[in-house]
Tab-separated table of C-alpha atoms and ligand atoms in Angstrom:
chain	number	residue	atom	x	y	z
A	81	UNK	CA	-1.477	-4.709	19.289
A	82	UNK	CA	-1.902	-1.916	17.056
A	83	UNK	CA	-4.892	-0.555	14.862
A	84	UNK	CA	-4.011	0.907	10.661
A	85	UNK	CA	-6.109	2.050	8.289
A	86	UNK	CA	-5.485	1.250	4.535
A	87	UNK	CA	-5.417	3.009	1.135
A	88	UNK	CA	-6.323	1.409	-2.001
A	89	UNK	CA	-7.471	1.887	-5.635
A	90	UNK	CA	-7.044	-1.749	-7.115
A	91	UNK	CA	-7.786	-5.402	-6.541
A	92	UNK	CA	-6.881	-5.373	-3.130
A	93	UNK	CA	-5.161	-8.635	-2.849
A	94	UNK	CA	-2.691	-7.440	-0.405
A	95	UNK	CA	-4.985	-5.874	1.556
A	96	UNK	CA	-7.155	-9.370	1.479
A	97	UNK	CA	-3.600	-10.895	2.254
A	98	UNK	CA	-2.907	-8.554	5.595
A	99	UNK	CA	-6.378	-9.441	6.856
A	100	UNK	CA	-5.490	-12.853	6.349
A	101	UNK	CA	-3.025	-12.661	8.246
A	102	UNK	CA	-5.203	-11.128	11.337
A	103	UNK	CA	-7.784	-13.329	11.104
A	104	UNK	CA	-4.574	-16.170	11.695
A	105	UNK	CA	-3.600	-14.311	14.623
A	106	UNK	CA	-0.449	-14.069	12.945
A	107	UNK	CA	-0.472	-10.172	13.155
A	108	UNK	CA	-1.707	-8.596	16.223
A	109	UNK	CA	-3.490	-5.736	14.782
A	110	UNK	CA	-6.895	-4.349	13.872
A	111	UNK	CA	-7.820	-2.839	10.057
A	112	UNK	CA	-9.957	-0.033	11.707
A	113	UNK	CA	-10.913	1.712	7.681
A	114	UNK	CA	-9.869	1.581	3.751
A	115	UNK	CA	-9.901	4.752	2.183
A	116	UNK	CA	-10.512	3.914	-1.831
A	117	UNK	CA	-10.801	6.619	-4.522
A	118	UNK	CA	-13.059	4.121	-6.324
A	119	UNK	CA	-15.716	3.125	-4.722
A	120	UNK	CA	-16.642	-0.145	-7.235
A	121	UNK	CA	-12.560	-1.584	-7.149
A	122	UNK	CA	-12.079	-5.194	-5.434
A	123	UNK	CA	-10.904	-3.516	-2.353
A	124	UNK	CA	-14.010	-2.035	-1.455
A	125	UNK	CA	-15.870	-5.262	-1.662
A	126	UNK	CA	-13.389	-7.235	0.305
A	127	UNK	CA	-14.048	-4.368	3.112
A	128	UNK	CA	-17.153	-4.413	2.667
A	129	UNK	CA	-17.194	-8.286	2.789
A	130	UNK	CA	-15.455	-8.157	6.158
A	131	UNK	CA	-17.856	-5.190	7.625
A	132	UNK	CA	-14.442	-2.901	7.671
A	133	UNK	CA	-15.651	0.669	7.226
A	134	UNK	CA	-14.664	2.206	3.666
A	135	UNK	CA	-14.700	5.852	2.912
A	136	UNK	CA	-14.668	6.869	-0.944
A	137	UNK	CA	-12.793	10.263	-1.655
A	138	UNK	CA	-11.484	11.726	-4.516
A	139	UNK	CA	-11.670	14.634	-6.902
A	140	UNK	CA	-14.880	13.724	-7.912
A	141	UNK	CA	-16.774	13.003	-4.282
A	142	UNK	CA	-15.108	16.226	-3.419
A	143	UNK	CA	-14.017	18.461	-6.174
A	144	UNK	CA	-12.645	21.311	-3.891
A	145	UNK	CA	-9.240	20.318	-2.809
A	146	UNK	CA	-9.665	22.069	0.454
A	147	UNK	CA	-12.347	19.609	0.834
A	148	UNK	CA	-10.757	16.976	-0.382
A	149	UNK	CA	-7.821	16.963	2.044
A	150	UNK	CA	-9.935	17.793	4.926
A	151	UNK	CA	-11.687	14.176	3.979
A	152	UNK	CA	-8.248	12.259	4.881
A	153	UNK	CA	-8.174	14.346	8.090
A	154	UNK	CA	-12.018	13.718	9.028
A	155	UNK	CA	-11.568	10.033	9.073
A	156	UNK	CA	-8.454	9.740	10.706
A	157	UNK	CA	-10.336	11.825	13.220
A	158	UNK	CA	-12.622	9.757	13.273
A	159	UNK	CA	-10.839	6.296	13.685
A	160	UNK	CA	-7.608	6.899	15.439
A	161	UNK	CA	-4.469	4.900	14.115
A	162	UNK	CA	-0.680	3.888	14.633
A	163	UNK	CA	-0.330	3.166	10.921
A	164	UNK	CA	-1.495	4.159	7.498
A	165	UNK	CA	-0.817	0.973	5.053
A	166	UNK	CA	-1.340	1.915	1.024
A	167	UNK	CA	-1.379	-1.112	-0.614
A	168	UNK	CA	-1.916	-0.449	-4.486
A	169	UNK	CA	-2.721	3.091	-3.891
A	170	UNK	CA	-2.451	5.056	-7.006
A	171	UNK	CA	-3.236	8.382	-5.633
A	172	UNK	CA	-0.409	11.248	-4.363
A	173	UNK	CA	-1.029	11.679	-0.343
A	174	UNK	CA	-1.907	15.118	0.247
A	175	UNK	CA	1.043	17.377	2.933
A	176	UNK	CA	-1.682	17.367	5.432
A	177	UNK	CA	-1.954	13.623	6.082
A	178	UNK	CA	1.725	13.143	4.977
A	179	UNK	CA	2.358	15.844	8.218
A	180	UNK	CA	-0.424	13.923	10.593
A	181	UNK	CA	1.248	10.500	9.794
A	182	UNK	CA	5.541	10.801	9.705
A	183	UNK	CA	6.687	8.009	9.708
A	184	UNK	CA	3.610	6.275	10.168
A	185	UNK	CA	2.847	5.392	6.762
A	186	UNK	CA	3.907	2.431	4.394
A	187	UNK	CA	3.794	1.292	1.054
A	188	UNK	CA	4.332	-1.481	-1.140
A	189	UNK	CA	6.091	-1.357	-4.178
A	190	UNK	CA	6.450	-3.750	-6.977
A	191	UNK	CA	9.925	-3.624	-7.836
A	192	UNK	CA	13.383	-3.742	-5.711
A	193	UNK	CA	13.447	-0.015	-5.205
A	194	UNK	CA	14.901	2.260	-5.898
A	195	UNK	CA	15.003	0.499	-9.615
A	196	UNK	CA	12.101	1.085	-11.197
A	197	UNK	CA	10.507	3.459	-9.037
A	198	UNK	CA	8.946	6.933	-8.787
A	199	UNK	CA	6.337	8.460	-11.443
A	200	UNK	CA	5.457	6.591	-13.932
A	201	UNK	CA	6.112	3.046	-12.782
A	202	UNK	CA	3.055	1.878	-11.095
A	203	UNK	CA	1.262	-1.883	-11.581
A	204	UNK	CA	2.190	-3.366	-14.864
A	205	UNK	CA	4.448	-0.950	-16.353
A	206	UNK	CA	7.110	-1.697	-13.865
A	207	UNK	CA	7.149	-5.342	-14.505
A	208	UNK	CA	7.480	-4.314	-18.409
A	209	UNK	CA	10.577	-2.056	-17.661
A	210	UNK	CA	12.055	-4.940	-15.401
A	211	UNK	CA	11.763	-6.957	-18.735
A	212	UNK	CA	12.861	-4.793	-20.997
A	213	UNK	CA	15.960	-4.002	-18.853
A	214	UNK	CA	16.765	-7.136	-19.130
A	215	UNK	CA	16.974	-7.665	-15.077
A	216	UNK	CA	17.822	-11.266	-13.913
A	217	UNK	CA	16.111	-10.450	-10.342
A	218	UNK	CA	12.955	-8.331	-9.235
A	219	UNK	CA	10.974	-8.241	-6.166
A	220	UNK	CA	8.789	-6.326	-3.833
A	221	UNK	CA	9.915	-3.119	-1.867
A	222	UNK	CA	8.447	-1.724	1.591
A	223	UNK	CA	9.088	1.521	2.426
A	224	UNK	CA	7.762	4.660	4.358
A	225	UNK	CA	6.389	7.145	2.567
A	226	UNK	CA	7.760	10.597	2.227
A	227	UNK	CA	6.756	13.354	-0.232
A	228	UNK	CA	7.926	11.753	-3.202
A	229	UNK	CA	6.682	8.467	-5.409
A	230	UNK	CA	7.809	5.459	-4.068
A	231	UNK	CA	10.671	7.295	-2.019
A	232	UNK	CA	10.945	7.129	1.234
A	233	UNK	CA	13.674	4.892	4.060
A	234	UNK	CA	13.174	0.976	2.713
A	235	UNK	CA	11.907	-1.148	5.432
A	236	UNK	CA	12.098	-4.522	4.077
A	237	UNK	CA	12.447	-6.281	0.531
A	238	UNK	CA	11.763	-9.515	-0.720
A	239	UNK	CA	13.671	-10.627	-4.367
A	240	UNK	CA	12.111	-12.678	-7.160
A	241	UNK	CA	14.020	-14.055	-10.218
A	242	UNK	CA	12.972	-13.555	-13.417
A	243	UNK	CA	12.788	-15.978	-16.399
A	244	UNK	CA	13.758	-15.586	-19.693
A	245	UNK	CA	9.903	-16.262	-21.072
A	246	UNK	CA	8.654	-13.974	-18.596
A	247	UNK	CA	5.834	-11.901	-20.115
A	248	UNK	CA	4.817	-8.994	-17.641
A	249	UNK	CA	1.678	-11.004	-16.407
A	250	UNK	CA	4.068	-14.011	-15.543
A	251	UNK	CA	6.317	-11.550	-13.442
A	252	UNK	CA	3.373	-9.739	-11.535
A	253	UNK	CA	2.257	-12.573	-10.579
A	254	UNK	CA	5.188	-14.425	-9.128
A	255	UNK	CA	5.990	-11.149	-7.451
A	256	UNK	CA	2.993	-10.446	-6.149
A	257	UNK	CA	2.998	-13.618	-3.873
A	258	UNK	CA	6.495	-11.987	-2.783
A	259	UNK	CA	4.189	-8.618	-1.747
A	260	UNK	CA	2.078	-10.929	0.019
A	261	UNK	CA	4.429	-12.823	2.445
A	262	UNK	CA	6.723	-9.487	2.833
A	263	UNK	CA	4.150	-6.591	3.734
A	264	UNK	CA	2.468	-8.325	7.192
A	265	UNK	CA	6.146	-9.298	8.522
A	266	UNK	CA	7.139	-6.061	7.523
A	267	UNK	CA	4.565	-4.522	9.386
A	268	UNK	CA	4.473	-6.586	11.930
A	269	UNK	CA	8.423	-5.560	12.387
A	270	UNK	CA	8.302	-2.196	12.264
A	271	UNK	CA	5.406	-1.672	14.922
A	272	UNK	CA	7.630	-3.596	17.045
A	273	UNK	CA	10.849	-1.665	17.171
A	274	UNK	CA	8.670	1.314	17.433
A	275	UNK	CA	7.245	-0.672	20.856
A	276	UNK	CA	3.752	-1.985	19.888
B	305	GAR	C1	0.650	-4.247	-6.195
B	305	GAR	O1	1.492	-4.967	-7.052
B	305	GAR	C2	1.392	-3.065	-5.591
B	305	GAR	O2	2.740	-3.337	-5.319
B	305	GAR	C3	1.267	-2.057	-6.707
B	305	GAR	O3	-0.064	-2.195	-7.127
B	305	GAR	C4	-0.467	-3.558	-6.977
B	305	GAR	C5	-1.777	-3.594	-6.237
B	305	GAR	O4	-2.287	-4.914	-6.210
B	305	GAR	N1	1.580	-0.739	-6.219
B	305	GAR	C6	2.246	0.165	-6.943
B	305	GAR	O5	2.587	-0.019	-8.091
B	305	GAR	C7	2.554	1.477	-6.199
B	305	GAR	N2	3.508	2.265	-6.890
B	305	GAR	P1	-3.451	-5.309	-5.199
B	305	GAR	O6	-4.566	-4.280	-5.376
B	305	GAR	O7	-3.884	-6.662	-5.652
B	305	GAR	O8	-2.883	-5.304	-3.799
């Protein structure tokens, strides 16, 4: 059993998707906050749905930066965790929490790192590069998070093909369900072989 708290900015699917997988008792864990830096996206309702604590913080909630890195630090204080999952964060981690948390923190990535990866490719735009490219096979990349976008020692990867009338929409989607099914075994995984 372990406890995480998760970062997002977006829909929030696979953040919906790891609870899921809690609430099937398939993942022996507790979601113990989400951190958003918008308080009105679909992750803060599903949170709020499920009566998981959410704390909004971002340049605008608190302009100083001094402030605004202390906020990450207050809340971890606050609820004490093993991991830190981002799932569709959009936001650079500050040193301070990437310091508090080596090794301790995960993201997902839509795209079979390291193609397609670092700034720049986020959400959509990485599924239109994939086309473009020309790739015959995408997927969905976890990794731990170092200082760097999307860099960081891959912990698991799941691969998705993609069609020749694939529009961008077509590909998120299919891969997407491949984020879903890989981020909660990946998880699960690495909390085990660090003994939880
Ligand atoms: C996911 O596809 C995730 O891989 C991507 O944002 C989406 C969030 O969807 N993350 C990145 O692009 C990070 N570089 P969700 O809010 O429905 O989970």
């Amino acid at each position: 059993m372990f406890n995480f708290g998760v970062m997002a900015s977006g829909a929030g699917s696979n953040f919906q998707a790891l609870l899921a997988q809690i609430e099937a008792k398939r993942l022996n864990a507790v979601c113990s906050f989400l951190i958003v830096n918008n308080k009105n996206c679909g992750a803060a309702q599903i949170a709020k749905a499920k009566d998981i604590p959410v704390y909004h913080i971002s340049s605008v909630t608190h302009p100083d930066p001094l402030e605004y890195e202390q906020a990450f630090l207050d809340v971890l204080k606050k609820h004490e965790i093993d991991f830190l999952v981002l799932a569709g964060y959009m936001k650079k981690l500050t040193n301070s929490l990437l310091m508090h948390l080596k090794n301790r923190i995960l993201n997902i990535h839509p795209s079979l790192l390291p193609k397609f990866g670092g700034q720049g490719f986020y959400g959509r735009r990485v599924h239109e590069a994939v086309i473009e490219a020309n790739q015959a096979w995408s997927g969905a990349t976890v990794h731990l998070v170092s200082g760097e976008y999307d860099n960081g020692l891959i912990l698991g990867q799941s691969m998705v093909p993609v069609f020749i009338n694939d529009t961008p929409d077509s590909l998120a989607a299919r891969v997407l369900v491949a984020e879903h099914n890989l981020y909660w075994k990946t998880l699960r995984d690495y909390a085990a072989s660090l003994g939880y």
